[in-house]
């Protein structure tokens, strides 16, 4: 078997093409080091290697899930022998007579050096009005429905820019379900699976009135805010009702650069969000900005009209309000706002945990406005991209 | 109107009975202080009070959502006048000629002094084998289906202990849906809404084999692990297949007390979880233990067989493995394990983000084993409890 041409499948369905071969191996007390053809250096700890042994004794051939458990070998497990053979790293362990064999494409893909980790990190493409107006990623409905290449193209832009427009969708109610199902199932919420956005006399939330809606994320009252929001325009001949969209990541990065104390307050002080309805009483407590373990902003959670009373230690209250007001004031600045009027057949899709959306008030004396909406979670988007990437 | 007897509804549907009246009021530069009949002291900041004005100009009478936005008044807003009138706090503000009136029951319920905040905090009742064996909270199916008082009783125990058994459920397939719907809708996942747990030849995960399953939480590969897990036993005459349950919060608190460095490692170093299937490729990265803003453990995320390769800076790798192995070793200790054999008609419900579950291998030559399962998220549980508490 020649590692240079083979693609590799084990303990998963992903492929790991070999782009570099290991050329040097050096063993240390708790880890070994590999030098690659291109000069890159990788360190792999023995525990990590033993844990990732892809043999059929360690991984189920049926489910591709791990059977071996790392706590069943000593903490100081070491190789009796480690060598490079035809590009593979082969190890004979000092316990259980176990041997492992690691594919070079897989090893390189999982190198956890600082360089490799930083190269793997996805970077969102943040936008303000200037960067999005006239540059909105647009796709054709028929294309994304029928062609997996176009679908993948859309989904990657959706992931990176957080917003895209699908044009020329049929205006039949329910069409949205088929388009959303190109990704996966729809996330059900207290508003159902498919929801109709139009003015209703018994509105239980501001969205179902004809009132202006300030910039917000949907369902901050839920532990997991819905990921992608789909808004499909069936009819729009009322005057007013324009959509306004703001990249919350852009506002957050602006604050990080220009008012770091207030950025830090929004990322650390939890707010309380309440829904207020006869049949449900969802509440969730979380900071307006969620950062990942590298400090990158991964989520914005904000809706003025769904906040409950702040519940912070007294000395944090004014600090919170100062930061919150700054964020809101920035979202109101035209330089951050992208305004779009939905036309029948338009489907606007945006990351609800990143892109705040608003709506101008509309006047129903002059026409009707009917949108259908649904949510699909980020998990589904990312999983779909990975599965498409396996073959395309 | 007499504040002492009235219950109060505005900006929400909750009731705030008056248990104490304010007796002293003192205004400061950014906040006022209220002294209550029982000697308790509350501080309310002016920004906080203005933000929570419940008048019909500030809150929509239709949706009970806030119309007012706190960034539309000055940061240094102050009262022109503040007084206690018939138990209410009445304020005339120094801008917009706006007046606010606060109900004493509502004010006291939202006091954010350290004492009040600490009293409001829910405390899980953690358990080990000794505390749960023979003391499993049990409820009768008919009772929770027909009586809201029994339903509320179950749901509170479910929230606090993380586990309960519903007895004498019909063994008709699909019954589970009706029981779960007593709380809310079912959380859909890549395994569908209702899933059948039995041995399948084309198993795509270990659960669908007859193999032993080590202690784990379900779907750590998803950003939001499912909250409540329901396991409804329709048939169980195979030998083996006993369920083992461990309170992950108990293990975590044990580690916090006895090996704080390893507790800290599990609570801070993210792990990578991968699902491995032909049609999906879910991945999520998070620490095994999630702490809230007060440092309380609110989630455990762990399944040996759904881990992807660790992706940490090199110097953290051994630290992670040491902590992870400690956690797993503790879950294997009989003193923490509760063993239960499901009988037909039993419905076991546990918090999947807290209680790890395992299953012994079973032998199908001697009978059949068929469970049906589904998930309902924590949001739904907590919302249902709050709505029931409004009236019961």
XYZ file of C-alpha atoms in Angstrom:
784
model
C 0.000 0.000 0.000
C 1.452 3.334 -0.988
C 0.628 6.185 1.355
C 1.366 8.817 -1.263
C -1.608 8.100 -3.447
C -4.034 6.449 -1.091
C -6.894 8.278 0.516
C -7.697 6.985 3.904
C -10.877 6.012 5.646
C -11.029 4.677 9.127
C -12.648 5.791 12.326
C -14.731 8.098 10.158
C -15.757 8.803 6.589
C -13.517 11.776 5.891
C -10.633 11.533 3.455
C -7.124 12.609 4.247
C -5.109 13.078 1.070
C -1.367 12.803 1.553
C 0.244 16.137 0.763
C 3.456 15.651 2.739
C 5.366 12.633 3.995
C 7.099 12.377 7.350
C 10.858 12.228 6.952
C 12.246 12.362 10.506
C 11.147 10.810 13.775
C 12.449 11.583 17.239
C 11.046 10.080 20.427
C 10.954 11.921 23.765
C 9.707 10.995 27.241
C 5.978 11.726 26.717
C 5.744 12.480 23.010
C 7.433 11.989 19.664
C 8.291 14.543 17.032
C 7.859 14.164 13.306
C 9.609 16.287 10.700
C 7.824 16.565 7.357
C 9.086 17.022 3.800
C 8.154 20.695 3.833
C 10.054 21.318 7.077
C 6.942 21.439 9.275
C 7.355 19.865 12.736
C 4.606 18.004 14.604
C 4.594 16.784 18.190
C 2.283 13.888 19.076
C 1.898 12.720 22.653
C 1.901 8.993 23.320
C -1.439 9.155 25.083
C -2.900 11.000 22.131
C -1.498 8.455 19.649
C -2.651 5.456 21.641
C -6.092 7.082 22.007
C -6.331 7.492 18.239
C -5.230 3.993 17.200
C -7.443 3.227 14.176
C -7.126 -0.557 14.259
C -10.212 -2.750 14.147
C -9.647 -3.790 17.747
C -9.852 -0.167 18.890
C -12.546 1.086 16.500
C -15.743 -0.746 15.546
C -15.758 -1.591 11.836
C -19.548 -1.408 11.897
C -20.158 1.973 13.538
C -16.643 3.478 13.201
C -16.955 4.448 16.864
C -14.165 3.840 19.367
C -14.314 0.687 21.498
C -10.989 1.220 23.258
C -10.916 3.486 26.320
C -7.811 5.496 27.102
C -8.180 5.012 30.848
C -7.474 1.302 30.347
C -3.777 1.866 29.676
C -1.183 3.434 32.007
C -0.867 7.228 32.011
C 2.828 6.849 31.126
C 2.327 4.520 28.161
C 5.332 4.607 25.784
C 6.422 2.966 22.557
C 8.729 -0.019 22.715
C 9.416 0.773 19.107
C 8.407 3.631 16.805
C 9.348 3.900 13.139
C 8.347 5.362 9.810
C 7.481 2.667 7.261
C 6.335 3.618 3.746
C 5.156 6.980 5.066
C 3.207 5.444 7.938
C 4.078 5.887 11.598
C 4.197 2.447 13.195
C 4.295 1.989 16.950
C 4.606 -1.072 19.133
C 3.383 -0.121 22.606
C 4.904 -1.109 25.937
C 1.655 -2.657 27.163
C -0.851 -5.220 25.900
C 1.422 -6.070 22.926
C -0.628 -3.546 21.041
C 0.581 -2.097 17.730
C -0.744 1.015 15.976
C -0.244 2.313 12.468
C -0.996 5.923 11.519
C -1.619 7.233 8.049
C 0.465 10.291 7.100
C -2.502 12.237 5.647
C -4.482 11.719 8.823
C -1.511 12.567 11.051
C -0.728 15.792 9.246
C -4.412 16.815 9.196
C -4.546 16.454 12.982
C -1.211 18.063 13.867
C -1.798 20.301 16.857
C 1.148 22.631 16.544
C 0.279 26.305 16.968
C 0.715 26.895 13.221
C -1.478 23.978 12.190
C -4.211 24.873 14.673
C -4.253 28.449 13.524
C -4.446 27.429 9.829
C -7.467 25.242 10.501
C -9.449 28.019 12.152
C -12.387 29.332 10.119
C -12.534 33.104 9.868
C -15.898 34.777 9.385
C -15.954 37.517 6.755
C -17.447 40.424 8.669
C -19.258 43.187 6.852
C -20.612 46.663 7.243
C -22.872 48.494 4.775
C -20.066 49.283 2.375
C -18.858 45.688 2.255
C -22.307 44.100 1.750
C -24.404 46.559 -0.279
C -24.089 45.462 -3.904
C -22.091 42.393 -2.791
C -24.787 40.272 -1.176
C -24.049 36.615 -1.999
C -26.871 35.575 -4.342
C -27.859 32.152 -5.578
C -30.512 30.794 -7.847
C -33.216 28.613 -6.326
C -33.190 25.992 -9.055
C -29.422 25.745 -8.874
C -29.208 25.072 -5.130
C -32.134 22.655 -5.333
C -30.734 20.529 -8.145
C -26.967 20.852 -8.062
C -24.852 19.804 -5.074
C -21.925 21.928 -6.235
C -24.051 25.070 -6.152
C -25.524 23.958 -2.842
C -22.055 23.641 -1.317
C -21.064 26.999 -2.754
C -24.107 28.611 -1.111
C -23.572 26.891 2.228
C -19.928 27.917 2.484
C -20.835 31.543 1.792
C -23.654 31.214 4.300
C -21.184 29.979 6.917
C -18.532 32.630 6.220
C -20.611 35.753 5.503
C -23.607 34.823 7.624
C -26.013 36.026 4.929
C -27.173 35.081 1.437
C -30.115 35.585 -0.864
C -31.778 32.806 -2.855
C -33.583 34.272 -5.848
C -36.543 33.083 -7.905
C -38.078 30.763 -5.364
C -41.640 29.650 -6.092
C -44.082 31.748 -4.063
C -46.216 28.760 -3.102
C -46.649 28.578 0.677
C -44.534 25.758 2.121
C -41.850 25.886 -0.578
C -39.437 26.904 2.126
C -39.537 23.451 3.700
C -38.049 21.824 0.596
C -35.278 24.387 0.372
C -34.425 24.115 4.075
C -34.434 20.328 3.775
C -31.586 20.605 1.279
C -29.561 21.247 4.427
C -31.407 19.158 7.011
C -34.488 19.101 9.199
C -36.083 22.303 10.482
C -35.566 23.376 14.076
C -38.920 23.370 15.850
C -39.651 26.148 18.353
C -42.621 27.520 20.254
C -43.535 29.215 16.957
C -43.822 25.824 15.250
C -41.658 24.575 12.373
C -42.784 26.881 9.567
C -44.050 30.239 10.792
C -46.023 32.922 8.997
C -44.875 36.484 9.500
C -47.807 38.786 8.965
C -49.855 41.136 11.062
C -52.258 39.213 13.328
C -54.881 40.673 15.670
C -53.897 38.338 18.536
C -50.141 38.763 18.135
C -48.159 37.133 20.916
C -44.923 38.744 19.805
C -43.936 41.974 18.069
C -43.037 40.125 14.843
C -46.718 39.407 14.277
C -47.768 43.060 14.382
C -47.108 45.745 11.763
C -44.915 47.660 14.197
C -41.300 48.589 13.710
C -39.007 45.889 15.120
C -35.660 47.064 16.465
C -32.496 45.134 15.567
C -32.483 41.791 17.323
C -31.710 38.100 17.211
C -34.660 35.688 17.338
C -35.345 33.608 20.442
C -32.576 34.825 22.760
C -34.909 33.352 25.374
C -33.823 29.862 24.284
C -30.618 28.278 25.454
C -29.656 27.597 21.843
C -30.771 30.475 19.688
C -31.805 29.190 16.263
C -28.913 29.195 13.802
C -29.937 29.985 10.243
C -33.077 32.018 9.830
C -34.938 31.708 6.532
C -37.328 34.462 5.462
C -39.222 33.671 2.295
C -41.272 36.471 0.764
C -44.602 35.364 -0.703
C -46.203 38.788 -0.983
C -45.061 42.328 -0.248
C -47.064 45.203 -1.593
C -47.599 47.004 1.696
C -45.647 50.236 1.959
C -42.796 50.085 4.462
C -41.615 46.835 6.043
C -38.036 47.050 4.696
C -35.582 44.646 6.323
C -32.475 46.028 7.967
C -29.561 43.724 8.723
C -26.457 44.336 10.778
C -23.476 42.018 11.196
C -23.262 41.678 14.964
C -19.734 40.274 14.666
C -18.698 43.513 12.950
C -20.158 45.604 15.791
C -18.507 43.362 18.367
C -15.094 43.652 16.687
C -15.549 47.397 16.439
C -16.167 47.484 20.193
C -13.227 45.204 20.910
C -11.000 47.654 19.028
C -12.490 50.952 20.240
C -14.017 50.324 23.668
C -12.456 47.113 25.035
C -13.929 47.573 28.526
C -17.441 47.623 27.163
C -16.700 44.704 24.857
C -15.468 42.774 27.886
C -18.627 43.672 29.844
C -20.907 42.389 27.073
C -18.861 39.198 26.779
C -18.885 38.446 30.506
C -21.952 39.884 32.266
C -25.007 37.686 31.755
C -28.312 39.224 30.729
C -31.681 37.654 31.303
C -34.013 37.051 28.382
C -37.690 36.228 28.933
C -40.418 35.293 26.541
C -43.824 36.407 27.718
C -46.686 34.352 26.525
C -49.774 32.670 27.883
C -48.559 29.143 27.194
C -44.817 29.409 27.508
C -42.343 31.105 29.789
C -38.881 30.568 28.332
C -36.027 32.277 30.097
C -32.343 32.188 29.450
C -29.405 33.921 31.020
C -26.266 34.549 28.993
C -23.931 37.363 27.974
C -24.801 39.280 24.809
C -21.529 38.133 23.249
C -20.272 34.576 23.394
C -16.558 33.991 22.805
C -14.919 30.676 22.013
C -11.814 29.302 23.709
C -9.613 31.402 21.414
C -11.512 34.602 22.198
C -13.305 34.802 18.839
C -16.904 36.082 18.906
C -19.159 33.181 17.956
C -22.564 34.443 18.989
C -24.609 37.588 19.566
C -27.738 37.351 21.738
C -29.854 40.480 21.816
C -33.462 41.584 21.597
C -34.466 44.681 23.480
C -38.080 43.545 23.755
C -37.249 40.104 25.143
C -35.082 41.175 28.038
C -36.066 40.388 31.591
C -34.945 42.493 34.564
C -31.169 42.507 34.830
C -29.999 40.261 37.644
C -26.395 41.229 38.361
C -24.484 42.218 41.495
C -25.234 45.909 42.124
C -21.741 47.144 41.236
C -22.050 45.652 37.713
C -25.383 47.215 36.780
C -24.222 50.556 35.418
C -21.249 48.879 33.732
C -23.645 46.593 31.895
C -25.974 49.398 30.811
C -23.090 51.481 29.526
C -21.889 48.578 27.351
C -25.367 47.567 26.202
C -26.239 51.112 25.172
C -22.994 51.391 23.223
C -23.757 48.218 21.297
C -27.304 49.323 20.477
C -26.140 52.808 19.491
C -23.654 51.270 17.040
C -26.291 49.032 15.467
C -28.299 52.183 14.776
C -25.501 53.774 12.780
C -26.224 53.664 9.021
C -22.626 52.678 8.218
C -23.309 49.250 9.755
C -26.803 48.776 8.331
C -27.721 46.888 5.197
C -31.257 47.634 4.062
C -33.121 45.299 1.745
C -36.695 45.172 0.591
C -37.838 41.588 0.112
C -39.596 40.909 -3.166
C -41.898 37.967 -3.793
C -39.735 34.938 -4.595
C -36.807 36.182 -2.498
C -35.486 33.980 0.256
C -33.176 35.750 2.645
C -31.098 33.426 4.837
C -28.943 34.726 7.658
C -27.181 33.463 10.745
C -29.569 34.482 13.497
C -26.795 34.208 16.080
C -24.670 36.725 14.246
C -26.780 38.969 12.015
C -29.264 41.194 13.834
C -32.384 41.936 11.853
C -34.982 44.666 12.051
C -38.041 45.691 10.132
C -39.524 49.088 9.486
C -43.189 49.522 10.364
C -45.532 48.831 7.446
C -48.865 50.174 6.342
C -51.487 47.564 5.551
C -53.977 50.024 4.086
C -52.043 49.877 0.838
C -51.327 46.177 0.445
C -50.294 42.929 2.081
C -47.063 41.553 3.458
C -46.634 37.833 3.970
C -43.375 36.060 4.726
C -42.801 32.478 5.767
C -39.927 31.654 7.998
C -38.117 28.734 9.573
C -34.885 27.923 11.348
C -32.117 25.408 10.698
C -29.397 25.073 13.304
C -25.701 25.719 12.760
C -24.920 22.061 13.502
C -26.956 21.089 10.453
C -25.276 23.621 8.204
C -21.770 22.555 9.204
C -22.543 18.839 9.024
C -24.013 19.243 5.555
C -20.960 21.137 4.354
C -18.654 18.392 5.665
C -20.661 15.603 4.055
C -20.763 17.457 0.706
C -17.021 18.112 0.953
C -16.309 14.384 1.251
C -17.274 13.858 -2.376
C -17.243 17.202 -4.209
C -55.856 49.621 45.008
C -54.209 47.908 47.917
C -50.762 46.521 47.228
C -50.942 44.152 50.173
C -53.561 41.859 48.697
C -53.239 42.397 44.991
C -51.348 40.059 42.708
C -49.738 41.825 39.878
C -49.537 41.221 36.163
C -47.770 43.429 33.751
C -44.892 42.973 31.344
C -45.460 39.277 31.805
C -47.912 36.705 33.091
C -46.214 35.828 36.354
C -47.730 36.783 39.682
C -45.864 38.614 42.387
C -47.653 38.298 45.709
C -46.828 41.013 48.209
C -45.074 39.477 51.208
C -43.326 42.616 52.459
C -43.937 46.324 52.062
C -41.251 48.954 51.566
C -40.984 51.247 54.572
C -37.966 53.442 53.888
C -36.637 55.121 50.767
C -33.309 56.829 50.321
C -32.050 58.247 47.041
C -28.380 58.331 46.029
C -26.532 59.600 42.957
C -27.082 56.559 40.692
C -29.470 54.386 42.671
C -32.051 54.395 45.446
C -32.303 52.162 48.476
C -35.446 50.628 49.849
C -35.803 49.254 53.367
C -38.492 46.601 53.810
C -40.702 45.670 56.748
C -38.526 42.637 57.510
C -35.367 44.718 57.564
C -34.134 43.595 54.142
C -32.410 46.299 52.087
C -32.609 46.584 48.304
C -30.671 48.845 45.977
C -32.195 49.686 42.588
C -30.257 51.674 40.028
C -32.087 54.436 38.183
C -31.187 52.966 34.810
C -32.548 49.615 35.937
C -35.786 51.173 37.216
C -36.334 53.260 34.095
C -35.624 50.171 31.972
C -38.283 48.215 33.858
C -41.065 50.800 33.793
C -44.226 48.709 33.318
C -46.475 51.456 31.963
C -48.449 50.928 28.775
C -46.267 53.450 26.970
C -43.171 51.368 27.723
C -44.656 47.881 27.372
C -47.070 46.717 24.673
C -50.422 45.739 26.194
C -50.901 43.282 23.343
C -47.640 41.331 23.423
C -46.346 42.386 26.882
C -43.019 43.043 25.216
C -41.025 46.199 25.821
C -41.400 49.082 23.361
C -39.162 51.514 25.230
C -35.397 51.301 24.658
C -33.023 52.224 27.454
C -30.543 53.857 25.080
C -33.129 56.560 24.352
C -32.659 58.231 27.750
C -29.462 59.755 29.176
C -27.036 57.430 30.960
C -27.328 59.645 34.058
C -31.123 59.672 34.240
C -32.356 60.511 37.763
C -35.662 60.976 39.548
C -37.026 64.495 40.003
C -39.154 62.900 42.677
C -39.274 59.427 44.235
C -41.741 58.361 46.898
C -43.541 55.405 48.430
C -47.305 55.612 47.945
C -49.583 52.841 49.232
C -46.679 50.406 49.036
C -45.784 51.366 45.470
C -42.576 53.094 44.463
C -43.485 56.111 42.359
C -40.895 58.000 40.341
C -41.095 61.123 38.236
C -38.062 61.140 35.945
C -35.898 64.113 35.019
C -36.470 63.615 31.305
C -39.453 63.234 28.984
C -41.884 64.012 31.859
C -42.086 60.275 32.287
C -43.499 58.715 35.461
C -43.102 55.099 36.606
C -44.887 53.123 39.275
C -43.477 49.877 40.667
C -45.411 47.204 42.473
C -43.864 46.071 45.794
C -44.250 42.335 45.048
C -42.483 42.735 41.725
C -39.767 44.944 43.221
C -38.989 42.547 46.022
C -39.001 39.538 43.674
C -36.379 41.221 41.514
C -34.142 42.592 44.267
C -30.552 41.957 43.202
C -28.825 42.119 46.562
C -26.364 39.308 47.177
C -28.772 37.656 49.637
C -31.745 37.806 47.300
C -29.758 36.532 44.330
C -28.411 33.653 46.344
C -31.899 32.703 47.637
C -33.267 32.553 44.102
C -30.600 30.139 42.887
C -31.816 26.611 42.207
C -29.667 23.884 43.756
C -29.552 20.474 42.128
C -29.862 17.539 44.503
C -26.844 15.457 43.602
C -26.797 11.738 44.257
C -24.569 8.724 44.455
C -25.696 5.097 44.722
C -26.555 5.360 48.384
C -28.703 8.445 47.922
C -30.642 7.140 44.891
C -31.006 3.359 45.294
C -34.386 2.816 46.925
C -35.122 6.553 46.649
C -35.674 6.941 42.917
C -38.469 9.496 42.394
C -41.384 7.476 41.003
C -44.639 8.621 39.469
C -47.660 6.947 38.036
C -48.316 7.327 34.307
C -52.026 7.964 34.644
C -51.389 10.572 37.329
C -48.955 12.671 35.339
C -51.097 12.371 32.225
C -54.331 13.522 33.857
C -53.425 15.701 36.804
C -51.457 18.941 36.474
C -50.528 18.873 40.153
C -48.832 15.494 39.771
C -47.277 16.656 36.533
C -45.747 19.666 38.282
C -44.558 17.465 41.120
C -42.805 15.150 38.632
C -41.254 18.006 36.668
C -39.811 19.690 39.726
C -38.216 16.431 40.856
C -36.977 15.916 37.318
C -35.342 19.347 37.383
C -33.774 18.958 40.826
C -32.715 15.280 40.880
C -32.182 14.897 37.144
C -33.888 11.501 37.162
C -37.343 9.972 37.644
C -39.284 6.855 36.772
C -42.813 6.854 35.369
C -44.477 3.521 36.098
C -47.293 1.624 34.399
C -47.058 3.245 31.006
C -48.909 1.458 28.208
C -46.472 -0.641 26.153
C -47.986 0.405 22.839
C -45.281 1.811 20.534
C -45.595 5.597 20.262
C -47.108 6.086 23.741
C -44.001 8.019 24.640
C -44.976 10.892 22.354
C -48.097 11.639 24.376
C -46.200 11.590 27.646
C -43.402 13.800 26.322
C -46.002 16.195 24.921
C -47.263 16.780 28.468
C -44.109 18.895 28.693
C -43.753 20.197 25.144
C -42.652 19.194 21.664
C -39.943 16.596 21.104
C -36.456 17.654 20.117
C -35.673 16.296 16.687
C -32.145 15.020 15.996
C -30.341 13.019 13.337
C -31.947 9.963 14.967
C -35.423 11.356 14.226
C -38.024 12.360 16.819
C -38.914 8.984 18.313
C -36.085 6.445 18.106
C -36.124 2.688 18.583
C -33.311 1.241 20.671
C -32.797 -2.352 19.645
C -30.065 -4.327 17.972
C -29.937 -3.612 14.232
C -27.688 -5.296 11.644
C -26.783 -1.952 9.986
C -26.192 -0.062 13.234
C -24.759 3.422 12.669
C -24.051 3.895 16.355
C -23.184 1.677 19.301
C -26.644 2.145 20.858
C -28.150 0.095 18.044
C -25.964 -2.953 18.688
C -26.176 -5.399 21.602
C -22.742 -4.292 22.836
C -21.940 -2.853 26.219
C -22.169 0.936 26.150
C -19.838 2.803 28.519
C -21.204 5.703 30.565
C -21.948 8.655 28.326
C -24.202 11.546 27.485
C -26.111 11.366 24.194
C -25.174 13.575 21.265
C -22.184 15.447 22.699
C -21.516 16.031 19.003
C -24.317 18.589 18.949
C -23.883 22.137 20.170
C -26.904 21.724 22.431
C -26.930 18.220 23.846
C -30.521 17.033 24.257
C -31.906 17.842 27.701
C -34.283 15.219 29.036
C -33.854 11.744 27.675
C -36.874 9.431 27.783
C -36.375 5.661 27.632
C -39.606 3.719 27.461
C -39.372 -0.040 27.815
C -41.739 -1.980 25.561
C -40.079 -5.368 25.877
C -37.121 -6.707 27.815
C -36.695 -10.424 28.134
C -33.144 -10.627 26.814
C -30.585 -11.442 29.481
C -28.297 -8.541 30.348
C -28.910 -5.006 29.118
C -29.211 -3.466 32.595
C -29.074 0.333 32.684
C -26.425 2.047 34.784
C -26.808 5.693 35.690
C -24.328 8.068 37.269
C -24.968 11.641 38.388
C -22.265 13.539 36.500
C -22.773 16.559 38.779
C -21.881 14.355 41.748
C -18.646 13.207 40.063
C -17.817 16.787 39.111
C -18.336 18.039 42.687
C -16.258 15.161 43.982
C -13.454 16.243 41.669
C -13.840 19.899 42.632
C -13.360 18.877 46.259
C -10.631 16.243 45.852
C -8.670 17.124 42.714
C -9.363 20.789 41.900
C -6.667 20.995 39.212
C -8.266 18.196 37.241
C -11.727 19.675 37.780
C -10.422 22.953 36.390
C -8.891 21.171 33.384
C -12.190 19.482 32.505
C -14.056 22.759 32.906
C -11.710 24.766 30.714
C -9.982 22.610 28.078
C -12.267 21.944 25.122
C -12.631 18.443 23.750
C -13.744 17.603 20.235
C -16.749 15.366 19.680
C -17.469 13.830 16.269
C -20.339 11.785 15.006
C -19.318 9.390 12.287
C -22.002 8.477 9.864
C -22.536 8.221 6.142
C -25.050 11.038 5.965
C -24.019 13.342 8.757
C -20.808 14.689 10.209
C -21.664 16.615 13.341
C -18.774 17.985 15.345
C -18.699 20.085 18.436
C -15.926 21.414 20.586
C -16.538 22.128 24.266
C -15.157 21.309 27.702
C -16.507 18.187 29.411
C -17.870 20.364 32.230
C -19.775 23.578 31.663
C -19.951 26.059 34.541
C -22.371 28.955 34.841
C -21.406 32.502 35.793
C -21.474 31.536 39.485
C -19.183 28.542 38.943
C -21.926 25.909 39.345
C -21.682 22.848 37.097
C -24.597 22.979 34.666
C -23.601 20.429 32.065
C -21.534 17.307 31.496
C -20.555 16.389 27.924
C -18.902 13.009 27.555
C -18.995 9.928 25.361
C -15.791 7.995 24.924
C -16.912 6.606 21.579
C -17.855 9.980 20.095
C -14.621 11.800 20.719
C -12.550 13.151 17.859
C -8.800 13.671 18.094
C -7.948 16.133 20.830
C -7.006 19.516 19.384
C -5.242 21.402 22.163
C -1.926 23.221 22.453
C 0.750 20.570 23.063
C 1.424 21.564 26.673
C -2.226 20.923 27.614
C -2.524 17.419 26.176
C -1.270 15.364 29.111
C -3.116 17.657 31.540
C -6.351 16.932 29.708
C -5.813 13.174 29.628
C -5.008 13.065 33.319
C -8.278 14.858 34.147
C -10.391 12.910 31.661
C -9.098 9.568 32.961
C -9.850 10.608 36.519
C -13.438 11.466 35.617
C -13.969 8.173 33.777
C -12.347 6.171 36.581
C -14.751 7.764 39.089
C -17.796 6.961 36.949
C -16.695 3.326 37.055
C -16.743 3.190 40.850
C -19.796 1.284 42.141
C -20.411 3.882 44.891
C -21.498 6.351 42.193
C -23.469 3.895 40.059
C -27.196 3.308 40.150
C -28.202 0.123 38.356
C -31.723 -0.426 37.141
C -33.280 -3.054 34.935
C -36.085 -1.582 32.842
C -39.304 -3.560 32.879
C -42.005 -3.288 30.241
C -44.153 -0.250 31.071
C -41.277 1.607 32.743
C -40.332 5.023 31.469
C -37.018 6.278 32.739
C -36.442 10.006 32.275
C -33.120 11.643 33.029
C -31.267 14.840 32.305
C -28.933 13.782 29.516
C -26.682 16.756 30.213
C -26.149 15.669 33.775
C -26.787 11.948 34.216
C -24.443 9.644 32.308
C -25.999 6.390 31.236
C -24.590 3.036 30.276
C -25.918 -0.349 29.334
C -24.557 -3.797 29.885
C -24.219 -6.022 26.826
C -27.272 -8.222 26.239
C -27.838 -11.626 24.783
C -30.534 -11.858 22.127
C -30.530 -15.644 21.963
C -32.766 -15.659 25.017
C -35.268 -12.925 24.256
C -35.860 -9.434 22.891
C -35.111 -5.950 24.110
C -36.984 -2.989 22.666
C -36.960 0.527 24.039
C -38.309 3.683 22.494
C -36.631 6.959 23.240
C -36.967 10.662 22.623
C -35.571 13.954 23.858
C -37.172 17.093 25.276
C -34.934 20.085 25.898
C -34.317 21.745 29.253
C -35.901 24.971 27.993
C -39.177 23.101 27.587
C -39.035 21.553 31.027
C -38.340 24.855 32.753
C -40.934 26.785 30.754
C -43.573 24.163 31.535
C -42.784 24.326 35.246
C -43.113 28.131 35.230
C -46.418 28.068 33.364
C -47.826 25.418 35.727
C -46.609 27.405 38.726
C -48.598 30.456 37.592
C -51.828 28.730 38.465
C -51.128 25.759 40.763
